[in-house]
mmCIF file of C-alpha atoms in Angstrom:
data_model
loop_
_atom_site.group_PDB
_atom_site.id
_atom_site.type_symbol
_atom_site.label_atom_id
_atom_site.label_comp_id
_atom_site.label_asym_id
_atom_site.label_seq_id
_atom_site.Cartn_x
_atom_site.Cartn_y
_atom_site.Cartn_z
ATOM 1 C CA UNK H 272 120.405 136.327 -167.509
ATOM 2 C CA UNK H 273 118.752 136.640 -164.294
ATOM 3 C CA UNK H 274 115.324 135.885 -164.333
ATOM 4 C CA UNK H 275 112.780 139.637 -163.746
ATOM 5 C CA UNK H 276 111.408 139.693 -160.174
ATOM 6 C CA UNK H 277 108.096 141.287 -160.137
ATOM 7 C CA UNK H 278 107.569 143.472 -157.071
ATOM 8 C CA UNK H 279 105.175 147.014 -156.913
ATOM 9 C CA UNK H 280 105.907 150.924 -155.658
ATOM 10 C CA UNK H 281 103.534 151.147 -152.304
ATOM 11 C CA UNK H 282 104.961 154.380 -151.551
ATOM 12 C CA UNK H 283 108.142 156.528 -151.689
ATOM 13 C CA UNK H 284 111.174 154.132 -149.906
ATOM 14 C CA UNK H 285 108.367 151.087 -149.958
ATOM 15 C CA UNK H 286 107.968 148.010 -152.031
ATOM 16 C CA UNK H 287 105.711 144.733 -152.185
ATOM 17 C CA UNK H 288 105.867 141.748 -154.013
ATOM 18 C CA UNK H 289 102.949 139.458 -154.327
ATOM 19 C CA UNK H 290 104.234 135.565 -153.483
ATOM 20 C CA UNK H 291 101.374 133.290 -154.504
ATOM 21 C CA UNK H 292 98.404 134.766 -152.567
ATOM 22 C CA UNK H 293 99.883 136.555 -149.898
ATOM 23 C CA UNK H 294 102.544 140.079 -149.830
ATOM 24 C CA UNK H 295 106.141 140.577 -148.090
ATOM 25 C CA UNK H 296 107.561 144.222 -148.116
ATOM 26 C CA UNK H 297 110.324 145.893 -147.941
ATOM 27 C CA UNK H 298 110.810 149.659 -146.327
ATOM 28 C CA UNK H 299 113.558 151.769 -147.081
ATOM 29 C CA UNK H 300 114.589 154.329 -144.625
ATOM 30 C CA UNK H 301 115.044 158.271 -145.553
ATOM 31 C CA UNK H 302 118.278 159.381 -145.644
ATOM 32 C CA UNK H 303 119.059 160.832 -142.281
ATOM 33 C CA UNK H 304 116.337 159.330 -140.884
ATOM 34 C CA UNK H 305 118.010 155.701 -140.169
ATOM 35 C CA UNK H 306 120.306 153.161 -141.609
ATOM 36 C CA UNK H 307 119.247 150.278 -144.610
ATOM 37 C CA UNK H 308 115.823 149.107 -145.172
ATOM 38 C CA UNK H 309 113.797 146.141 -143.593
ATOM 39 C CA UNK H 310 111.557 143.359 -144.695
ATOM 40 C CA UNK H 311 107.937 142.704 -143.499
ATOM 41 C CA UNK H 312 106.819 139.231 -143.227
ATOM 42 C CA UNK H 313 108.303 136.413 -144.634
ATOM 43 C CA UNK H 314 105.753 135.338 -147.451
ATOM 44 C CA UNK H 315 105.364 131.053 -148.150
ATOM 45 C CA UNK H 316 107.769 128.257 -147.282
ATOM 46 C CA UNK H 317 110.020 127.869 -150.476
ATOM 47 C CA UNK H 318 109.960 131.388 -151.544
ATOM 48 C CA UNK H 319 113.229 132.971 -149.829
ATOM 49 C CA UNK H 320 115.168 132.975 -153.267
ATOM 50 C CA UNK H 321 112.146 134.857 -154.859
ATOM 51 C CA UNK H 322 112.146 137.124 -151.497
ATOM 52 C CA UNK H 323 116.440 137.644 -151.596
ATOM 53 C CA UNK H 324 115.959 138.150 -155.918
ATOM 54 C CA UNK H 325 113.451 141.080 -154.529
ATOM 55 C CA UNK H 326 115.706 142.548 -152.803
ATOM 56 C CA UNK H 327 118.825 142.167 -154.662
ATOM 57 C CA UNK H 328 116.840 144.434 -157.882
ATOM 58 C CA UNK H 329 116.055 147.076 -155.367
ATOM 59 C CA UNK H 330 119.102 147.298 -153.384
ATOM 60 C CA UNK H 331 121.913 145.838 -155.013
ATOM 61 C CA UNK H 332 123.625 142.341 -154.708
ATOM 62 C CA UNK H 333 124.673 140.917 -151.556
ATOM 63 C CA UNK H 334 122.371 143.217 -149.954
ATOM 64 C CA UNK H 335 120.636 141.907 -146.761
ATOM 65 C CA UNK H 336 118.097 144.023 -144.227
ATOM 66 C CA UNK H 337 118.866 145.582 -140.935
ATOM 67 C CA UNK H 338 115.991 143.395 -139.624
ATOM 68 C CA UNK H 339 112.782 141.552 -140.186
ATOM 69 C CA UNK H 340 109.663 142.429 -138.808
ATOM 70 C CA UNK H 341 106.572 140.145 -138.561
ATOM 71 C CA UNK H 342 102.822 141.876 -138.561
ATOM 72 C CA UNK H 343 101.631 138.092 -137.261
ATOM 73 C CA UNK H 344 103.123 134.576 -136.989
ATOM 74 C CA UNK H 345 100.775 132.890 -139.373
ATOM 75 C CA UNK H 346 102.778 130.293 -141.457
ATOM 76 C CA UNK H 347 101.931 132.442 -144.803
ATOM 77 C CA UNK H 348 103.572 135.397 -143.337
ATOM 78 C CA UNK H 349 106.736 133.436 -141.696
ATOM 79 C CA UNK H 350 106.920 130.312 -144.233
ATOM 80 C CA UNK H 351 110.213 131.554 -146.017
ATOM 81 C CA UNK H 352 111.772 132.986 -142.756
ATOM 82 C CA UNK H 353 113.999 129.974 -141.539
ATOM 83 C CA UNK H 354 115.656 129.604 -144.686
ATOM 84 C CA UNK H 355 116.190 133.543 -144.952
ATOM 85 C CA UNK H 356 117.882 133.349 -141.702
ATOM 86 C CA UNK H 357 120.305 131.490 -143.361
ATOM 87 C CA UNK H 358 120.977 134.188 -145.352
ATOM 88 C CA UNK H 359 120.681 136.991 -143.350
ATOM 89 C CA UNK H 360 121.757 136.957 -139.878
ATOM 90 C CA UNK H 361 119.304 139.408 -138.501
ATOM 91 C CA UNK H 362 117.154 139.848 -135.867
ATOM 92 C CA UNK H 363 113.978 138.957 -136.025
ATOM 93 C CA UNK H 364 110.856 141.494 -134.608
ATOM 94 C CA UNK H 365 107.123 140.737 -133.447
ATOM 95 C CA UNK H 366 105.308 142.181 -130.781
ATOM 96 C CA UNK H 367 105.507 139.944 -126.899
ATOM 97 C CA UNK H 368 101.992 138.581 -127.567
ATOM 98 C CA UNK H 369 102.766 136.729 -130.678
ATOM 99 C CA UNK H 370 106.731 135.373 -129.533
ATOM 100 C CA UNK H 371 104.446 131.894 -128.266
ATOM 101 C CA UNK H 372 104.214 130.915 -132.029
ATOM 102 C CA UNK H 373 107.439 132.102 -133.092
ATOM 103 C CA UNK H 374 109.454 130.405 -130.293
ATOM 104 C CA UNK H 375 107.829 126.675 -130.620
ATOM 105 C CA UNK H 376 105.671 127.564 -127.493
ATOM 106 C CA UNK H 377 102.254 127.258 -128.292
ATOM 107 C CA UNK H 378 100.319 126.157 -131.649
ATOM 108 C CA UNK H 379 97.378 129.087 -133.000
ATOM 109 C CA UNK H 380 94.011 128.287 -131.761
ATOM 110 C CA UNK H 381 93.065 125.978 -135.041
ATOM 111 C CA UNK H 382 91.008 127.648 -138.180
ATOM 112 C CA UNK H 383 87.125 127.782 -138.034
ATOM 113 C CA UNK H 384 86.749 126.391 -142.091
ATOM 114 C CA UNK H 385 82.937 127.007 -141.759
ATOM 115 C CA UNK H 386 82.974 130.537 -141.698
ATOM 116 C CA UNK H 387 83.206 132.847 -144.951
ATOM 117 C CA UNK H 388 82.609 130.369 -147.654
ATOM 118 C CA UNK H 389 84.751 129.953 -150.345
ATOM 119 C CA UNK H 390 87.346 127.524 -150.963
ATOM 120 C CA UNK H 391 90.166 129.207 -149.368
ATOM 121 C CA UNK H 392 87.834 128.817 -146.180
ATOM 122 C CA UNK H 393 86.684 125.326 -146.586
ATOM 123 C CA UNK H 394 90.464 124.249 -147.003
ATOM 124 C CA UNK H 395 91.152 126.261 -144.044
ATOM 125 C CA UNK H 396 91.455 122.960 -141.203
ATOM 126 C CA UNK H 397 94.325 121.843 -142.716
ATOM 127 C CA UNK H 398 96.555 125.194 -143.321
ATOM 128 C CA UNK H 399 99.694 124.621 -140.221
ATOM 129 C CA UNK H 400 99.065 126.357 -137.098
ATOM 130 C CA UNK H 401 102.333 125.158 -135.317
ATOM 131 C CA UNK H 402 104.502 127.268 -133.984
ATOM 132 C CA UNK H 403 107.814 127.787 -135.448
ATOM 133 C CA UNK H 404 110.980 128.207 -133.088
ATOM 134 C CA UNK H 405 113.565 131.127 -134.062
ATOM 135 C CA UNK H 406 114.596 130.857 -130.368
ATOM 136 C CA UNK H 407 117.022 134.255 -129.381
ATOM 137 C CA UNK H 408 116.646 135.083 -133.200
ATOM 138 C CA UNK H 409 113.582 136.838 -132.361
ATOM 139 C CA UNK H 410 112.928 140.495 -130.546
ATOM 140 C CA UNK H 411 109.951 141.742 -128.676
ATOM 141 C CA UNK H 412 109.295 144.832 -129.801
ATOM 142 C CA UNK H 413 109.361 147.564 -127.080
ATOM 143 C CA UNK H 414 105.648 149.430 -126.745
ATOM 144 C CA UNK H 415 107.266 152.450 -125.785
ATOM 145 C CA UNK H 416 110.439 152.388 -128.244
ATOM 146 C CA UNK H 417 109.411 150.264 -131.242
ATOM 147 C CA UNK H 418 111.543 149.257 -133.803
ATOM 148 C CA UNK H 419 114.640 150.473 -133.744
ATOM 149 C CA UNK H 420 115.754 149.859 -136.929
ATOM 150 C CA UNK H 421 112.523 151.929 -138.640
ATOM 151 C CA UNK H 422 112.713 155.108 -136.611
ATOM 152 C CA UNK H 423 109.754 156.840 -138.497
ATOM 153 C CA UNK H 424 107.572 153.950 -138.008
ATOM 154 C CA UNK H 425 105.129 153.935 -135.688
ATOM 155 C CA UNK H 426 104.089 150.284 -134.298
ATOM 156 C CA UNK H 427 99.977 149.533 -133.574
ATOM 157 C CA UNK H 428 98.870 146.435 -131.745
ATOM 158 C CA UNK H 429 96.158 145.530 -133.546
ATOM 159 C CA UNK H 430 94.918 142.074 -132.411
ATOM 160 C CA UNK H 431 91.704 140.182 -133.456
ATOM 161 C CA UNK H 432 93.452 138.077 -135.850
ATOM 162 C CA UNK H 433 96.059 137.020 -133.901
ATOM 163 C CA UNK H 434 96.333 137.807 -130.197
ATOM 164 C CA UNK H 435 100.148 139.934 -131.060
ATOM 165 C CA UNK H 436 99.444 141.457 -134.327
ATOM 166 C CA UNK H 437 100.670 144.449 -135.560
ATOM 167 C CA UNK H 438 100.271 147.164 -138.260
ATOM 168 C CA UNK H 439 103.182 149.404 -139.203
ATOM 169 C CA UNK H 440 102.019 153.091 -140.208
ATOM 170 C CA UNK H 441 104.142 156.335 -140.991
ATOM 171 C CA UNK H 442 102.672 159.553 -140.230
ATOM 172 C CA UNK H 443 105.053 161.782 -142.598
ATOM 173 C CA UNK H 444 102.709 160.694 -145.654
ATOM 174 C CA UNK H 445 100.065 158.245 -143.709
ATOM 175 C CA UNK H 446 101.458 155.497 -145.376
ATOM 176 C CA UNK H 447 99.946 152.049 -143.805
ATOM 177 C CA UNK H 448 100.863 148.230 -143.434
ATOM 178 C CA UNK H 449 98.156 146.655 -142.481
ATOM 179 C CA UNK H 450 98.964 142.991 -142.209
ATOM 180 C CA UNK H 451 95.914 141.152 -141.897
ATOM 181 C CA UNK H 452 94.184 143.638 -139.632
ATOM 182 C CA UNK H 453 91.938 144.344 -143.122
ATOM 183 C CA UNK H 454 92.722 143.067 -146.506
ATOM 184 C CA UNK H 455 91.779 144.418 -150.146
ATOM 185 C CA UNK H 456 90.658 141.404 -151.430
ATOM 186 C CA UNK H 457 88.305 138.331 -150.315
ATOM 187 C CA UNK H 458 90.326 135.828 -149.093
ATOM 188 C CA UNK H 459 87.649 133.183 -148.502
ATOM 189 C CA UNK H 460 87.088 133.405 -152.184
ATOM 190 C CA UNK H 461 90.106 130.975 -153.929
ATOM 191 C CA UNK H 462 89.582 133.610 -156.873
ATOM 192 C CA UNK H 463 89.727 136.406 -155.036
ATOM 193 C CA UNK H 464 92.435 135.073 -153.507
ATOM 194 C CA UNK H 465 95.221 134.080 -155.927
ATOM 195 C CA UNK H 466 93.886 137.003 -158.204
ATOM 196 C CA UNK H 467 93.867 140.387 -155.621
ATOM 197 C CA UNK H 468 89.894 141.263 -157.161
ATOM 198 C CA UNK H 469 89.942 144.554 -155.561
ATOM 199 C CA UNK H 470 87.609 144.859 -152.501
ATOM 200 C CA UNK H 471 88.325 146.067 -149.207
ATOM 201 C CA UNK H 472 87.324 143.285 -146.204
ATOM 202 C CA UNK H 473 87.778 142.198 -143.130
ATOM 203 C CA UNK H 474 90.906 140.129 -141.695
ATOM 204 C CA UNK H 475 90.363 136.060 -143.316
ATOM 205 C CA UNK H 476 87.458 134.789 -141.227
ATOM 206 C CA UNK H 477 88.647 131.093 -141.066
ATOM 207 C CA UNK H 478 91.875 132.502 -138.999
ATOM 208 C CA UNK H 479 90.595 135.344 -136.814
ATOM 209 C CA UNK H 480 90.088 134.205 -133.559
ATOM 210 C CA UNK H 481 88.867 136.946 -132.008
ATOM 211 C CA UNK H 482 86.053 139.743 -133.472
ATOM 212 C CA UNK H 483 85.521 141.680 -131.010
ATOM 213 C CA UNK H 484 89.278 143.001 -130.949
ATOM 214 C CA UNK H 485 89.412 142.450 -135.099
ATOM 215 C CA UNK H 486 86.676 145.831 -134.767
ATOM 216 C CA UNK H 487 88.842 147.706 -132.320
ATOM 217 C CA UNK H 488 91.775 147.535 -134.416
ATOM 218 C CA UNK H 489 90.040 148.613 -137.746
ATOM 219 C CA UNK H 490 88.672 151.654 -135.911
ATOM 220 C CA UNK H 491 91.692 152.553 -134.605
ATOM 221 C CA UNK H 492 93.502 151.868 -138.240
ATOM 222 C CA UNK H 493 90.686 153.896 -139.452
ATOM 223 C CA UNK H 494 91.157 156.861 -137.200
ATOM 224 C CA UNK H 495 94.607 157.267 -138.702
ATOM 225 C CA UNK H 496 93.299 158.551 -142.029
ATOM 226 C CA UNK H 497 95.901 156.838 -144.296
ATOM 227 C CA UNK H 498 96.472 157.683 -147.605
ATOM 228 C CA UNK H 499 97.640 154.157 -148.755
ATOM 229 C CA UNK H 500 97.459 151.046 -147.533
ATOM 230 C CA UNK H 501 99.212 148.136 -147.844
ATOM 231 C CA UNK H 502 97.753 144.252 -146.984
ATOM 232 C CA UNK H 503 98.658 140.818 -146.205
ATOM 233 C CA UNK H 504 96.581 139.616 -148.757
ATOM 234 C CA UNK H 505 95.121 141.963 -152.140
ATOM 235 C CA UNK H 506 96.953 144.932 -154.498
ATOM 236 C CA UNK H 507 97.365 148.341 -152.277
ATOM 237 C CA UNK H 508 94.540 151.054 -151.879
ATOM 238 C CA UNK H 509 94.648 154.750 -151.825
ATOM 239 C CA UNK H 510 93.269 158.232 -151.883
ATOM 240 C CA UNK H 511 89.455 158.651 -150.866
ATOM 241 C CA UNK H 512 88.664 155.029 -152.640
ATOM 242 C CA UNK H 513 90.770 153.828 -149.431
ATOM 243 C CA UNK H 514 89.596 156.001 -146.772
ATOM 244 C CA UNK H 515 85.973 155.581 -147.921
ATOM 245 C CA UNK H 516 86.311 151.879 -147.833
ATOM 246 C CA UNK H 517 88.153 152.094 -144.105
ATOM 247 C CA UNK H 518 85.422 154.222 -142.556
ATOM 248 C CA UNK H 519 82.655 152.467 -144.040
ATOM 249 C CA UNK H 520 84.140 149.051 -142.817
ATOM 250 C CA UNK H 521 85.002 150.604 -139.435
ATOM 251 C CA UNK H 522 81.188 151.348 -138.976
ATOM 252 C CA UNK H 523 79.875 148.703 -139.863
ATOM 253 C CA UNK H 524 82.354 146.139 -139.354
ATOM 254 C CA UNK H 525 79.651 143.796 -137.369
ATOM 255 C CA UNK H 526 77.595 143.413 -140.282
ATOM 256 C CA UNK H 527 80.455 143.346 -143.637
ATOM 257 C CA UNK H 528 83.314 141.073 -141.812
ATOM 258 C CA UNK H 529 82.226 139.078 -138.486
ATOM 259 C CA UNK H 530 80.576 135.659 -140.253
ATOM 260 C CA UNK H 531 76.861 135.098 -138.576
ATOM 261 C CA UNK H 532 77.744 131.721 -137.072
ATOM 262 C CA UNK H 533 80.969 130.306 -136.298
ATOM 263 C CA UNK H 534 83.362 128.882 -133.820
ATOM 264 C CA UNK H 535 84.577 132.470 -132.661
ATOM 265 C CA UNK H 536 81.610 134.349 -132.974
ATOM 266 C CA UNK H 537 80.275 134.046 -129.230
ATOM 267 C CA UNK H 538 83.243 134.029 -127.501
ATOM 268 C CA UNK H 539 86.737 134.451 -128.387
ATOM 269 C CA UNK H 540 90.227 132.115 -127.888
ATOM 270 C CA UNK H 541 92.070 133.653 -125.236
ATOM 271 C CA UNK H 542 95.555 133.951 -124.735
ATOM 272 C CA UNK H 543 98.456 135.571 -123.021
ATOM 273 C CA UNK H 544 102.430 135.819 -123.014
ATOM 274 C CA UNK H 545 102.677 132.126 -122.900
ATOM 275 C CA UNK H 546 100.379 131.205 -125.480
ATOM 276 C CA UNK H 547 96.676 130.115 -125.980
ATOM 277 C CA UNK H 548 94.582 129.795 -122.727
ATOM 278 C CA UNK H 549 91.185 128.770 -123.932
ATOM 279 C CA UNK H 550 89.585 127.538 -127.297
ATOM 280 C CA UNK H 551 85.836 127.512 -128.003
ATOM 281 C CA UNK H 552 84.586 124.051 -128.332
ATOM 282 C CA UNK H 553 83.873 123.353 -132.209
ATOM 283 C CA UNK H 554 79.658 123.049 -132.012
ATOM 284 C CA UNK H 555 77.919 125.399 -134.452
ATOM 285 C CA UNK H 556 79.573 125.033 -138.283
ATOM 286 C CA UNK H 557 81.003 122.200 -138.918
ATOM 287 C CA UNK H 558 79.865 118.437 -139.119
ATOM 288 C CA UNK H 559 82.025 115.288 -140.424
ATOM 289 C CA UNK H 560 80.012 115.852 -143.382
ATOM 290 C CA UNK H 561 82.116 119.151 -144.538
ATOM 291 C CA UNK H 562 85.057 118.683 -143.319
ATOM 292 C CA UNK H 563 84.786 115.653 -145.791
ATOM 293 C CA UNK H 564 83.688 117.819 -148.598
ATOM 294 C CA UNK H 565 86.646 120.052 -147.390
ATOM 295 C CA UNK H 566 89.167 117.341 -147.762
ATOM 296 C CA UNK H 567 88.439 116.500 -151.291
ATOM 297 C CA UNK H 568 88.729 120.053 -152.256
ATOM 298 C CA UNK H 569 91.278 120.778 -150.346
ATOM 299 C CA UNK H 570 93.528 118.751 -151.525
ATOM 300 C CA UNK H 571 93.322 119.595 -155.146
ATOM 301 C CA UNK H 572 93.181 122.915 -154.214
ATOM 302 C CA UNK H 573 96.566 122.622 -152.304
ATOM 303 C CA UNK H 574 98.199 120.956 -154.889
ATOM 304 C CA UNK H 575 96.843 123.843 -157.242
ATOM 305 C CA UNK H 576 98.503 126.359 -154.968
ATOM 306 C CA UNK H 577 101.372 124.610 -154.578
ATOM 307 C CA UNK H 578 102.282 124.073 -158.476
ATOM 308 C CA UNK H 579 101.826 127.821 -159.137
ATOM 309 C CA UNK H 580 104.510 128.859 -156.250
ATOM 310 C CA UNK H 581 106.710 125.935 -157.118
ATOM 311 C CA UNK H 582 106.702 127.244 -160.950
ATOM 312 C CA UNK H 583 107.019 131.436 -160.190
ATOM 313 C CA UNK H 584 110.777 130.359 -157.746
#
C-alpha cells in the first residue's frame, strides 16, 4: 500500500506540501483557462519521490507538470529539481535576474549568520550558495508575457532576497505565492522553523541580501490586497488576519524585519544579468569566535534536519 502523502488546500486548483522546513506547490489551471497544472519550487535535495508521490494523489499516476517555476534559486527551493528533471522533461522558469545561479554562473552573495538570532541563523554560513546548472532546461520568463503555461497568473519581481525573485499572484480570488518575499513563520528560530509557529515576518535575514528592495517588494505585495497567501517557509494565511499582518509589516517593515546590524544592512550586494557584482566586506557581526559557536551547533543541527527528511521520503 502506498505510503499517505501529506500535502494542504491553499486555494481552489492550489496545493502545498510542507518538505522538512520549507513548501513546494502545485497550481492547477481552470478549465478553459489553460492546459495541466505546474509546480513551484523544488523543495530539498532528496525529496523528488515525496514531491512526484504529491503529485501522483492529486493528479493521477504518471502525471507530470506542464512546467516548473522557481520564486528564487536558493538550494531549499531548487534542491530536488535535478533529479525531477529526470522525471519530467519540462522546462524550467525563473525570472533573467536569477538564471546566474541556475545556470552554474555565479554563486549567491554568502549568508550573513549574525543577523536574526536563532539557530537556523547561526547555522546559516554553511547552507550551499552554489549555483546549480540546468543549462537550456531553464526559461527566462518574459516581463511582458509571463508564464505561459499559467495564463491567469500574474508574475511580480520582487527582489530583496534574491536579486531575480518572484511572487506568483492571481487576481480572480487574490490568491498569493509569496516565495520568500515574506514568510508566516520565524525562520531564524530552528522551532519556528521546522514547526510553521504562525507569525507573519520578513524574508530569512541570514539570506536577504538586499533590504532596501526586500521593503519595496512587501509594499507592493501588500498593495495587492490578497486574500491568502502562500510562503516559502510557514502554514498559509488568510482573510483580515493576513491582510492586517501585510499592511502592518509593509509600514513598518524597517523596524519588524531589517536586523539592526549586519553585513547587508548599510549597503546591499549588487548584481546584474551575469551574476553578483559586489559583496559587502564581512566587518560588523561576526568574529572567529561565533562562527565557532556556529559550527558546533550547526552541525548537530544539520544532522537533526537531515534525519527528519531522510525518515518522512
Amino acid at each position: 500500500m502506498r505510503k499517505k502523502t501529506n500535502y494542504f488546500q491553499v486555494a481552489q486548483n492550489v496545493w502545498g506540501m510542507k518538505v522538512t522546513f520549507v513548501n513546494v506547490y502545485m497550481i492547477a489551471n481552470r478549465r478553459g483557462a489553460g492546459k495541466g497544472w505546474v509546480l513551484v519550487d523544488a523543495g530539498l535535495r532528496g525529496t523528488a519521490k515525496r514531491i512526484i508521490a504529491m503529485a501522483e494523489s492529486i493528479f493521477g499516476p504518471g502525471t507530470k507538470p506542464a512546467a516548473i517555476v522557481l520564486t528564487h534559486g536558493h538550494f531549499d527551493h531548487v534542491g530536488a529539481l535535478e533529479e525531477l528533471l529526470k522525471y519530467w522533461n519540462v522546462p524550467v522558469y525563473a525570472h533573467p535576474m536569477e538564471l546566474p545561479y541556475l545556470t552554474g554562473k555565479s554563486s549567491y552573495p554568502p549568508a550573513d549568520p549574525g543577523v536574526g538570532g536563532g539557530l537556523m541563523s547561526l547555522m546559516s554560513w554553511s547552507y550551499p550558495n552554489k549555483p546549480i546548472n540546468l543549462g537550456n532546461k531553464v526559461i527566462p520568463i518574459d516581463k511582458y508575457e509571463g508564464i505561459p503555461e499559467l495564463p491567469e497568473w500574474k508574475v511580480i519581481h520582487t527582489p530583496g532576497h534574491t536579486p531575480g525573485h518572484i511572487s506568483l499572484f492571481l487576481p480572480l480570488n487574490t490568491t498569493l505565492i509569496a516565495g520568500d518575499a515574506f514568510t508566516t513563520t520565524h525562520t531564524e528560530s530552528m522551532v519556528n522553523a521546522l514547526n510553521f509557529n504562525k507569525h507573519l515576518s520578513g524574508p530569512p535575514k541570514y539570506m536577504t541580501t538586499d533590504w532596501h528592495a526586500a521593503e519595496r517588494s512587501v509594499r507592493k505585495l501588500a498593495a495587492l490586497q490578497p486574500r491568502i497567501a502562500a510562503t516559502g517557509h510557514g502554514f498559509v494565511m488568510r482573510g483580515k488576519e493576513l491582510q492586517t499582518a501585510l499592511s502592518y509589516l509593509a509600514n513598518n517593515f524597517r523596524e519588524l524585519a531589517v536586523p539592526k546590524h549586519g553585513r547587508y544592512i548599510k549597503r546591499a550586494a549588487m548584481a546584474d544579468e551575469t551574476g553578483v557584482k559586489y559583496v559587502p566586506s564581512y566587518t560588523e557581526t561576526v568574529n572567529l569566535k561565533l562562527k565557532t559557536a556556529a559550527f558546533a551547533l550547526g552541525a548537530a543541527a544539520v544532522a537533526f534536519i537531515i534525519t527528519k527528511a531522510v525518515g518522512k521520503r
